[in-house]
Coordinates of N, CA and C in Angstrom, one line a residue:
X1 N 52.8 -9.9 -37.7 CA 51.9 -9.4 -38.7 C 52.5 -8.2 -39.3
X2 N 52.5 -8.1 -40.6 CA 53.1 -7.0 -41.3 C 52.0 -6.3 -42.1
X3 N 52.3 -5.0 -42.3 CA 51.4 -4.1 -43.1 C 51.6 -4.5 -44.6
X4 N 50.5 -4.2 -45.3 CA 50.5 -4.4 -46.7 C 50.6 -3.1 -47.4
X5 N 51.2 -3.1 -48.6 CA 51.3 -1.8 -49.4 C 51.9 -0.7 -48.6
X6 N 52.8 -1.0 -47.7 CA 53.5 0.0 -46.8 C 52.5 0.9 -46.1
X7 N 51.3 0.4 -45.8 CA 50.3 1.1 -45.0 C 50.3 0.7 -43.6
X8 N 50.3 1.7 -42.7 CA 50.2 1.4 -41.3 C 48.7 1.4 -40.8
X9 N 47.8 1.6 -41.8 CA 46.4 1.7 -41.4 C 46.0 0.4 -40.7
X10 N 45.4 0.6 -39.5 CA 44.9 -0.5 -38.7 C 45.9 -0.8 -37.6
X11 N 47.2 -0.5 -37.7 CA 48.2 -0.8 -36.7 C 48.4 0.4 -35.8
X12 N 48.0 1.6 -36.2 CA 48.1 2.8 -35.3 C 47.0 2.8 -34.3
X13 N 47.3 2.3 -33.1 CA 46.2 2.0 -32.1 C 45.6 3.3 -31.6
X14 N 44.3 3.4 -31.7 CA 43.5 4.6 -31.3 C 43.5 4.6 -29.7
X15 N 44.1 5.7 -29.2 CA 44.1 5.9 -27.8 C 44.6 7.3 -27.5
X16 N 44.4 7.8 -26.3 CA 45.0 9.0 -25.9 C 46.4 8.8 -25.4
X17 N 47.4 9.5 -26.0 CA 48.8 9.4 -25.6 C 49.3 10.6 -25.0
X18 N 50.2 10.5 -24.1 CA 50.8 11.7 -23.4 C 52.3 11.7 -23.8
X19 N 52.8 12.8 -24.3 CA 54.2 12.9 -24.6 C 54.8 14.2 -23.9
X20 N 56.0 14.1 -23.6 CA 56.7 15.3 -23.0 C 57.3 16.0 -24.2
X21 N 57.5 17.3 -24.0 CA 58.1 18.2 -25.0 C 57.3 18.1 -26.3
X22 N 58.0 18.2 -27.4 CA 57.4 18.1 -28.7 C 57.9 16.8 -29.4
X23 N 57.1 15.8 -29.4 CA 57.5 14.5 -30.0 C 57.6 14.6 -31.5
X24 N 58.5 13.8 -32.0 CA 58.6 13.7 -33.5 C 57.5 12.7 -34.0
X25 N 57.3 12.8 -35.3 CA 56.3 11.9 -35.9 C 56.7 10.5 -35.6
X26 N 58.0 10.2 -35.7 CA 58.4 8.8 -35.5 C 58.1 8.4 -34.1
X27 N 58.3 9.3 -33.1 CA 58.0 8.9 -31.7 C 56.5 8.6 -31.5
X28 N 55.7 9.4 -32.1 CA 54.2 9.2 -32.0 C 53.8 7.8 -32.7
X29 N 54.3 7.6 -33.9 CA 54.0 6.4 -34.6 C 54.5 5.2 -33.8
X30 N 55.7 5.2 -33.3 CA 56.3 4.1 -32.5 C 55.4 3.8 -31.3
X31 N 55.0 4.9 -30.6 CA 54.1 4.7 -29.4 C 52.8 4.0 -29.8
X32 N 52.2 4.4 -31.0 CA 51.0 3.8 -31.4 C 51.2 2.3 -31.8
X33 N 52.3 2.1 -32.5 CA 52.6 0.7 -32.9 C 52.9 -0.2 -31.7
X34 N 53.6 0.3 -30.7 CA 53.9 -0.4 -29.5 C 52.6 -0.7 -28.7
X35 N 51.6 0.2 -28.7 CA 50.4 0.0 -28.0 C 49.5 -1.0 -28.7
X36 N 49.6 -1.0 -30.1 CA 48.9 -2.1 -30.8 C 49.5 -3.5 -30.5
X37 N 50.8 -3.5 -30.4 CA 51.4 -4.8 -30.1 C 51.0 -5.3 -28.7
X38 N 50.9 -4.3 -27.7 CA 50.6 -4.7 -26.4 C 49.1 -5.0 -26.2
X39 N 48.2 -4.2 -26.8 CA 46.8 -4.4 -26.5 C 46.1 -5.3 -27.5
X40 N 46.7 -5.6 -28.6 CA 46.1 -6.4 -29.6 C 46.9 -7.7 -29.9
X41 N 48.1 -7.5 -30.5 CA 48.9 -8.7 -31.0 C 49.2 -9.6 -29.9
X42 N 49.6 -9.1 -28.7 CA 50.0 -9.9 -27.6 C 48.8 -10.3 -26.7
X43 N 47.7 -9.6 -26.8 CA 46.6 -9.9 -25.9 C 45.5 -10.8 -26.5
X44 N 45.3 -10.8 -27.8 CA 44.3 -11.6 -28.4 C 44.8 -12.9 -29.0
X45 N 44.0 -13.9 -29.0 CA 44.5 -15.2 -29.4 C 44.0 -15.5 -30.9
X46 N 44.8 -15.0 -31.8 CA 44.5 -15.1 -33.2 C 44.5 -16.5 -33.7
X47 N 45.4 -17.4 -33.1 CA 45.5 -18.8 -33.5 C 44.2 -19.5 -33.2
X48 N 43.7 -19.3 -32.0 CA 42.5 -20.0 -31.6 C 41.3 -19.5 -32.4
X49 N 41.3 -18.2 -32.7 CA 40.2 -17.6 -33.6 C 40.3 -18.2 -35.0
X50 N 41.5 -18.3 -35.5 CA 41.7 -18.9 -36.8 C 41.1 -20.3 -36.9
X51 N 41.4 -21.1 -35.9 CA 40.9 -22.5 -35.9 C 39.4 -22.5 -35.7
X52 N 38.8 -21.6 -34.9 CA 37.4 -21.6 -34.7 C 36.7 -21.2 -36.0
X53 N 37.2 -20.1 -36.6 CA 36.6 -19.6 -37.9 C 36.7 -20.7 -39.0
X54 N 37.8 -21.4 -39.1 CA 38.0 -22.4 -40.0 C 37.0 -23.6 -39.8
X55 N 36.8 -23.9 -38.5 CA 35.9 -25.0 -38.2 C 34.4 -24.7 -38.4
X56 N 34.1 -23.4 -38.0 CA 32.7 -23.0 -38.1 C 32.3 -22.6 -39.5
X57 N 33.1 -21.9 -40.2 CA 32.7 -21.3 -41.5 C 33.5 -21.9 -42.7
X58 N 34.5 -22.6 -42.4 CA 35.4 -23.1 -43.5 C 36.1 -22.0 -44.2
X59 N 36.4 -20.9 -43.5 CA 37.1 -19.8 -44.0 C 38.5 -19.7 -43.4
X60 N 39.5 -19.5 -44.2 CA 40.8 -19.3 -43.7 C 41.1 -17.9 -43.6
X61 N 41.7 -17.5 -42.4 CA 42.0 -16.0 -42.2 C 43.4 -15.9 -41.7
X62 N 44.1 -14.9 -42.2 CA 45.4 -14.5 -41.6 C 45.2 -13.5 -40.5
X63 N 46.2 -13.2 -39.7 CA 46.1 -12.2 -38.7 C 45.7 -10.9 -39.4
X64 N 46.4 -10.6 -40.5 CA 46.1 -9.3 -41.2 C 44.7 -9.2 -41.8
X65 N 44.2 -10.4 -42.2 CA 42.8 -10.4 -42.7 C 41.8 -10.2 -41.5
X66 N 42.1 -10.7 -40.3 CA 41.3 -10.4 -39.1 C 41.3 -8.9 -38.9
X67 N 42.5 -8.3 -38.9 CA 42.6 -6.9 -38.7 C 41.8 -6.1 -39.7
X68 N 41.9 -6.5 -40.9 CA 41.2 -5.8 -42.0 C 39.7 -6.0 -41.8
X69 N 39.2 -7.2 -41.5 CA 37.8 -7.4 -41.3 C 37.3 -6.6 -40.1
X70 N 38.1 -6.5 -39.1 CA 37.7 -5.7 -37.9 C 37.6 -4.3 -38.3
X71 N 38.4 -3.8 -39.2 CA 38.2 -2.4 -39.6 C 36.9 -2.1 -40.3
X72 N 36.5 -3.1 -41.1 CA 35.2 -3.0 -41.8 C 34.1 -3.0 -40.8
X73 N 34.2 -4.0 -39.9 CA 33.2 -4.1 -38.8 C 33.1 -2.7 -38.1
X74 N 34.2 -2.1 -37.8 CA 34.3 -0.9 -37.0 C 33.4 0.2 -37.7
X75 N 33.5 0.3 -39.0 CA 32.8 1.3 -39.8 C 31.4 1.0 -40.1
X76 N 31.0 -0.3 -40.0 CA 29.6 -0.7 -40.2 C 28.7 -0.6 -39.0
X77 N 29.2 -1.0 -37.8 CA 28.4 -1.1 -36.6 C 28.6 0.1 -35.7
X78 N 27.6 0.3 -34.9 CA 27.6 1.5 -34.0 C 27.8 1.1 -32.6
X79 N 27.4 -0.1 -32.2 CA 27.5 -0.6 -30.8 C 28.3 -1.9 -30.8
X80 N 28.7 -2.2 -29.6 CA 29.5 -3.4 -29.4 C 28.7 -4.6 -29.8
X81 N 27.5 -4.7 -29.4 CA 26.6 -5.8 -29.7 C 26.4 -6.0 -31.2
X82 N 26.3 -4.9 -31.9 CA 26.1 -4.9 -33.3 C 27.4 -5.5 -34.0
X83 N 28.5 -5.2 -33.5 CA 29.8 -5.6 -34.1 C 29.8 -7.1 -34.2
X84 N 29.4 -7.8 -33.2 CA 29.4 -9.3 -33.2 C 28.4 -9.8 -34.3
X85 N 27.3 -9.2 -34.4 CA 26.3 -9.6 -35.4 C 26.8 -9.3 -36.8
X86 N 27.4 -8.1 -37.0 CA 27.9 -7.7 -38.3 C 29.0 -8.7 -38.7
X87 N 29.9 -9.0 -37.8 CA 30.9 -10.0 -38.0 C 30.3 -11.3 -38.5
X88 N 29.3 -11.7 -37.8 CA 28.6 -13.0 -38.2 C 28.1 -12.9 -39.7
X89 N 27.5 -11.8 -40.0 CA 27.0 -11.6 -41.4 C 28.1 -11.7 -42.4
X90 N 29.2 -11.1 -42.1 CA 30.4 -11.2 -43.0 C 30.9 -12.6 -43.1
X91 N 31.0 -13.3 -42.0 CA 31.5 -14.7 -42.1 C 30.5 -15.6 -42.8
X92 N 29.2 -15.4 -42.6 CA 28.2 -16.1 -43.3 C 28.3 -15.9 -44.8
X93 N 28.6 -14.7 -45.2 CA 28.7 -14.3 -46.6 C 30.0 -15.0 -47.2
X94 N 31.1 -14.9 -46.4 CA 32.3 -15.5 -46.9 C 32.1 -17.0 -47.1
X95 N 31.4 -17.6 -46.1 CA 31.2 -19.1 -46.2 C 30.4 -19.4 -47.4
X96 N 29.5 -18.6 -47.8 CA 28.7 -18.9 -49.0 C 29.3 -18.4 -50.3
X97 N 30.4 -17.8 -50.2 CA 31.1 -17.2 -51.4 C 30.5 -15.9 -51.9
X98 N 29.7 -15.3 -51.0 CA 29.1 -14.0 -51.4 C 30.1 -12.9 -51.1
X99 N 30.0 -11.8 -51.9 CA 30.9 -10.6 -51.6 C 30.4 -10.0 -50.2
X100 N 31.3 -9.2 -49.6 CA 30.9 -8.6 -48.3 C 29.9 -7.5 -48.5
X101 N 29.9 -6.8 -49.6 CA 29.0 -5.7 -50.0 C 28.9 -4.7 -48.9
X102 N 30.1 -4.1 -48.5 CA 30.1 -3.1 -47.5 C 30.2 -1.7 -48.1
X103 N 29.3 -0.9 -47.7 CA 29.4 0.5 -48.2 C 30.6 1.2 -47.5
X104 N 30.9 0.8 -46.3 CA 32.1 1.4 -45.6 C 33.4 1.2 -46.4
X105 N 33.5 0.1 -47.1 CA 34.8 0.0 -47.9 C 34.8 1.0 -49.1
X106 N 33.7 1.2 -49.6 CA 33.6 2.2 -50.7 C 33.7 3.6 -50.2
X107 N 33.2 3.9 -49.0 CA 33.4 5.2 -48.4 C 34.9 5.5 -48.2
X108 N 35.7 4.5 -48.0 CA 37.1 4.6 -47.8 C 37.7 5.1 -49.1
X109 N 37.1 4.7 -50.3 CA 37.6 5.1 -51.6 C 37.1 6.5 -51.9
X110 N 35.8 6.7 -51.7 CA 35.2 8.0 -52.1 C 35.4 9.1 -51.1
X111 N 35.7 8.8 -49.9 CA 35.8 9.8 -48.8 C 34.5 10.3 -48.3
X112 N 33.4 9.7 -48.7 CA 32.1 10.2 -48.2 C 31.0 9.3 -48.7
X113 N 29.9 10.0 -49.2 CA 28.8 9.3 -49.7 C 29.1 8.3 -50.8
X114 N 28.4 7.2 -50.9 CA 28.6 6.2 -51.9 C 27.3 6.2 -52.8
X115 N 27.5 6.3 -54.1 CA 26.4 6.2 -55.0 C 26.3 4.9 -55.7
X116 N 25.2 4.6 -56.3 CA 25.0 3.4 -57.1 C 26.1 3.2 -58.2
X117 N 26.5 4.4 -58.8 CA 27.5 4.4 -59.8 C 28.9 4.0 -59.2
X118 N 29.1 4.4 -57.9 CA 30.4 4.1 -57.3 C 30.5 2.6 -57.1
X119 N 29.4 1.9 -56.8 CA 29.4 0.5 -56.6 C 29.7 -0.4 -57.8
X120 N 29.7 0.3 -59.0 CA 30.0 -0.4 -60.3 C 31.5 -0.2 -60.7
X121 N 32.2 0.7 -60.0 CA 33.6 1.0 -60.3 C 34.5 -0.1 -59.8
X122 N 35.4 -0.5 -60.7 CA 36.4 -1.5 -60.3 C 37.4 -0.8 -59.4
X123 N 37.6 -1.3 -58.2 CA 38.6 -0.8 -57.2 C 38.8 -2.0 -56.2
X124 N 40.0 -2.1 -55.8 CA 40.3 -3.2 -54.8 C 39.5 -3.1 -53.5
X125 N 39.0 -2.0 -53.2 CA 38.2 -1.8 -52.0 C 36.7 -1.9 -52.3
X126 N 36.3 -2.2 -53.5 CA 34.9 -2.4 -53.8 C 34.5 -3.8 -53.5
X127 N 33.9 -4.0 -52.3 CA 33.5 -5.3 -51.8 C 32.2 -5.7 -52.4
X128 N 31.6 -5.0 -53.3 CA 30.5 -5.4 -54.1 C 31.0 -6.2 -55.3
X129 N 32.1 -5.9 -55.8 CA 32.7 -6.5 -57.0 C 33.8 -7.5 -56.7
X130 N 34.4 -7.4 -55.6 CA 35.6 -8.2 -55.2 C 35.2 -9.1 -54.0
X131 N 35.6 -10.4 -54.1 CA 35.4 -11.3 -53.0 C 36.4 -11.1 -51.9
X132 N 36.0 -11.4 -50.7 CA 36.9 -11.4 -49.6 C 37.0 -10.0 -49.0
X133 N 38.0 -9.8 -48.1 CA 38.3 -8.5 -47.5 C 39.1 -7.6 -48.4
X134 N 39.2 -6.4 -48.0 CA 39.9 -5.4 -48.8 C 41.5 -5.7 -48.6
X135 N 42.3 -5.1 -49.5 CA 43.7 -5.3 -49.4 C 44.4 -4.9 -48.1
X136 N 43.8 -3.8 -47.5 CA 44.3 -3.3 -46.3 C 43.2 -2.9 -45.4
X137 N 43.4 -2.6 -44.1 CA 42.3 -2.1 -43.3 C 41.8 -0.8 -43.8
X138 N 40.6 -0.4 -43.4 CA 40.1 0.9 -43.8 C 40.0 1.9 -42.7
X139 N 40.4 1.5 -41.5 CA 40.5 2.4 -40.4 C 41.3 1.6 -39.3
X140 N 41.5 2.3 -38.1 CA 42.0 1.6 -37.0 C 40.9 1.1 -36.2
X141 N 40.7 -0.2 -36.1 CA 39.5 -0.8 -35.4 C 39.7 -0.7 -33.9
X142 N 38.6 -0.6 -33.2 CA 38.5 -0.7 -31.8 C 38.8 -2.1 -31.3
X143 N 39.1 -2.2 -30.0 CA 39.3 -3.6 -29.5 C 38.0 -4.4 -29.6
X144 N 36.8 -3.8 -29.5 CA 35.6 -4.5 -29.6 C 35.4 -5.0 -31.0
X145 N 35.8 -4.3 -32.0 CA 35.7 -4.8 -33.4 C 36.7 -5.9 -33.7
X146 N 37.9 -5.8 -33.1 CA 38.8 -6.9 -33.2 C 38.3 -8.2 -32.6
X147 N 37.8 -8.0 -31.4 CA 37.2 -9.2 -30.7 C 36.0 -9.8 -31.5
X148 N 35.2 -8.9 -32.1 CA 34.1 -9.4 -32.9 C 34.6 -10.2 -34.2
X149 N 35.7 -9.7 -34.8 CA 36.2 -10.3 -35.9 C 36.8 -11.7 -35.6
X150 N 37.3 -11.8 -34.3 CA 37.8 -13.1 -33.9 C 36.8 -14.1 -33.4
X151 N 35.7 -13.6 -32.9 CA 34.6 -14.4 -32.3 C 33.2 -13.9 -32.6
X152 N 32.8 -14.0 -33.9 CA 31.5 -13.5 -34.2 C 30.3 -14.2 -33.5
X153 N 29.2 -13.5 -33.5 CA 28.0 -14.1 -32.9 C 27.6 -15.3 -33.8
X154 N 26.8 -16.2 -33.3 CA 26.4 -17.3 -34.0 C 25.0 -17.0 -34.6
X155 N 24.9 -16.6 -35.8 CA 23.6 -16.3 -36.4 C 23.5 -16.9 -37.8
X156 N 22.4 -16.8 -38.4 CA 22.2 -17.2 -39.8 C 21.9 -16.0 -40.7
X157 N 22.2 -14.8 -40.2 CA 22.0 -13.5 -40.9 C 22.9 -13.4 -42.1
X158 N 22.4 -12.9 -43.2 CA 23.2 -12.5 -44.4 C 23.2 -11.0 -44.7
X159 N 22.3 -10.3 -44.0 CA 22.1 -8.9 -44.4 C 21.9 -8.1 -43.1
X160 N 22.2 -6.8 -43.2 CA 21.9 -5.9 -42.1 C 21.7 -4.5 -42.6
X161 N 20.9 -3.8 -41.8 CA 20.6 -2.4 -42.1 C 20.6 -1.7 -40.8
X162 N 21.6 -0.8 -40.6 CA 21.8 -0.1 -39.3 C 21.6 1.4 -39.5
X163 N 20.8 2.0 -38.7 CA 20.7 3.5 -38.7 C 21.1 4.0 -37.3
X164 N 21.1 5.3 -37.1 CA 21.5 5.8 -35.8 C 20.7 5.3 -34.6
X165 N 19.4 4.9 -34.9 CA 18.5 4.5 -33.8 C 18.0 3.0 -34.0
X166 N 18.2 2.4 -35.1 CA 17.6 1.1 -35.3 C 18.6 0.1 -36.0
X167 N 18.3 -1.2 -35.8 CA 19.1 -2.2 -36.5 C 18.2 -3.3 -36.9
X168 N 18.5 -3.8 -38.1 CA 17.7 -4.9 -38.7 C 18.6 -5.9 -39.3
X169 N 18.6 -7.1 -38.8 CA 19.4 -8.2 -39.3 C 18.4 -9.2 -40.0
X170 N 18.8 -9.6 -41.2 CA 17.9 -10.5 -42.0 C 18.6 -11.7 -42.5
X171 N 17.8 -12.7 -42.7 CA 18.3 -14.0 -43.3 C 18.2 -14.0 -44.8
X172 N 17.2 -13.3 -45.3 CA 17.0 -13.2 -46.8 C 17.1 -11.8 -47.3
X173 N 17.3 -11.7 -48.6 CA 17.4 -10.4 -49.3 C 16.0 -9.8 -49.3
X174 N 15.0 -10.5 -49.4 CA 13.6 -9.9 -49.4 C 13.3 -9.3 -48.0
X175 N 13.7 -10.0 -47.0 CA 13.5 -9.4 -45.6 C 14.3 -8.2 -45.5
X176 N 15.5 -8.2 -46.0 CA 16.4 -7.0 -46.0 C 15.8 -5.8 -46.7
X177 N 15.3 -6.0 -47.9 CA 14.6 -5.0 -48.6 C 13.4 -4.4 -47.9
X178 N 12.7 -5.3 -47.3 CA 11.5 -4.9 -46.5 C 11.9 -4.0 -45.3
X179 N 12.9 -4.4 -44.7 CA 13.4 -3.6 -43.5 C 13.8 -2.2 -44.0
X180 N 14.5 -2.1 -45.1 CA 14.9 -0.8 -45.6 C 13.7 0.0 -46.0
X181 N 12.8 -0.6 -46.7 CA 11.6 0.1 -47.2 C 10.8 0.6 -46.0
X182 N 10.6 -0.2 -45.0 CA 9.8 0.2 -43.8 C 10.5 1.3 -42.9
X183 N 11.8 1.4 -43.1 CA 12.5 2.3 -42.1 C 13.3 3.4 -42.7
X184 N 13.0 3.7 -43.9 CA 13.7 4.9 -44.6 C 12.8 6.0 -44.6

């Protein structure tokens, strides 16, 4: 798997590292890339996941697209269980030709809050206007998010609304709007 646009985003594996003396940036980056190779690339079965996603959703995914989707899942979900359901929502949307509509991808662009005006701006990371996943990962995903991207929950959800204390997954847009209205 190779990085796109010379970005190591997603490949720098999040973990606590111990170094002796004063390591160089190259030493730190190499350690993080080696850890990614060990804990992700060599440990997860991307080929089996690709076949399963293709059979279930009719969606073709590259290893890099799995990594990218996992990064979006990482930023959208708060718990391990939510990650698998959010993954399912995204695959259900991809299957239907819907955009992912992830605020997290726009937060990557804006660096913070996302406004209604932001969602109208053309940008490769605007998953409201562009189909599919973003050109690169938006963060370094956890192992849980990677596993969720490779094996989503089996649901018919197309929408979700997650707060710090509540989660609402919906099959229809009307149900989604009602969940937002009742819980804001």
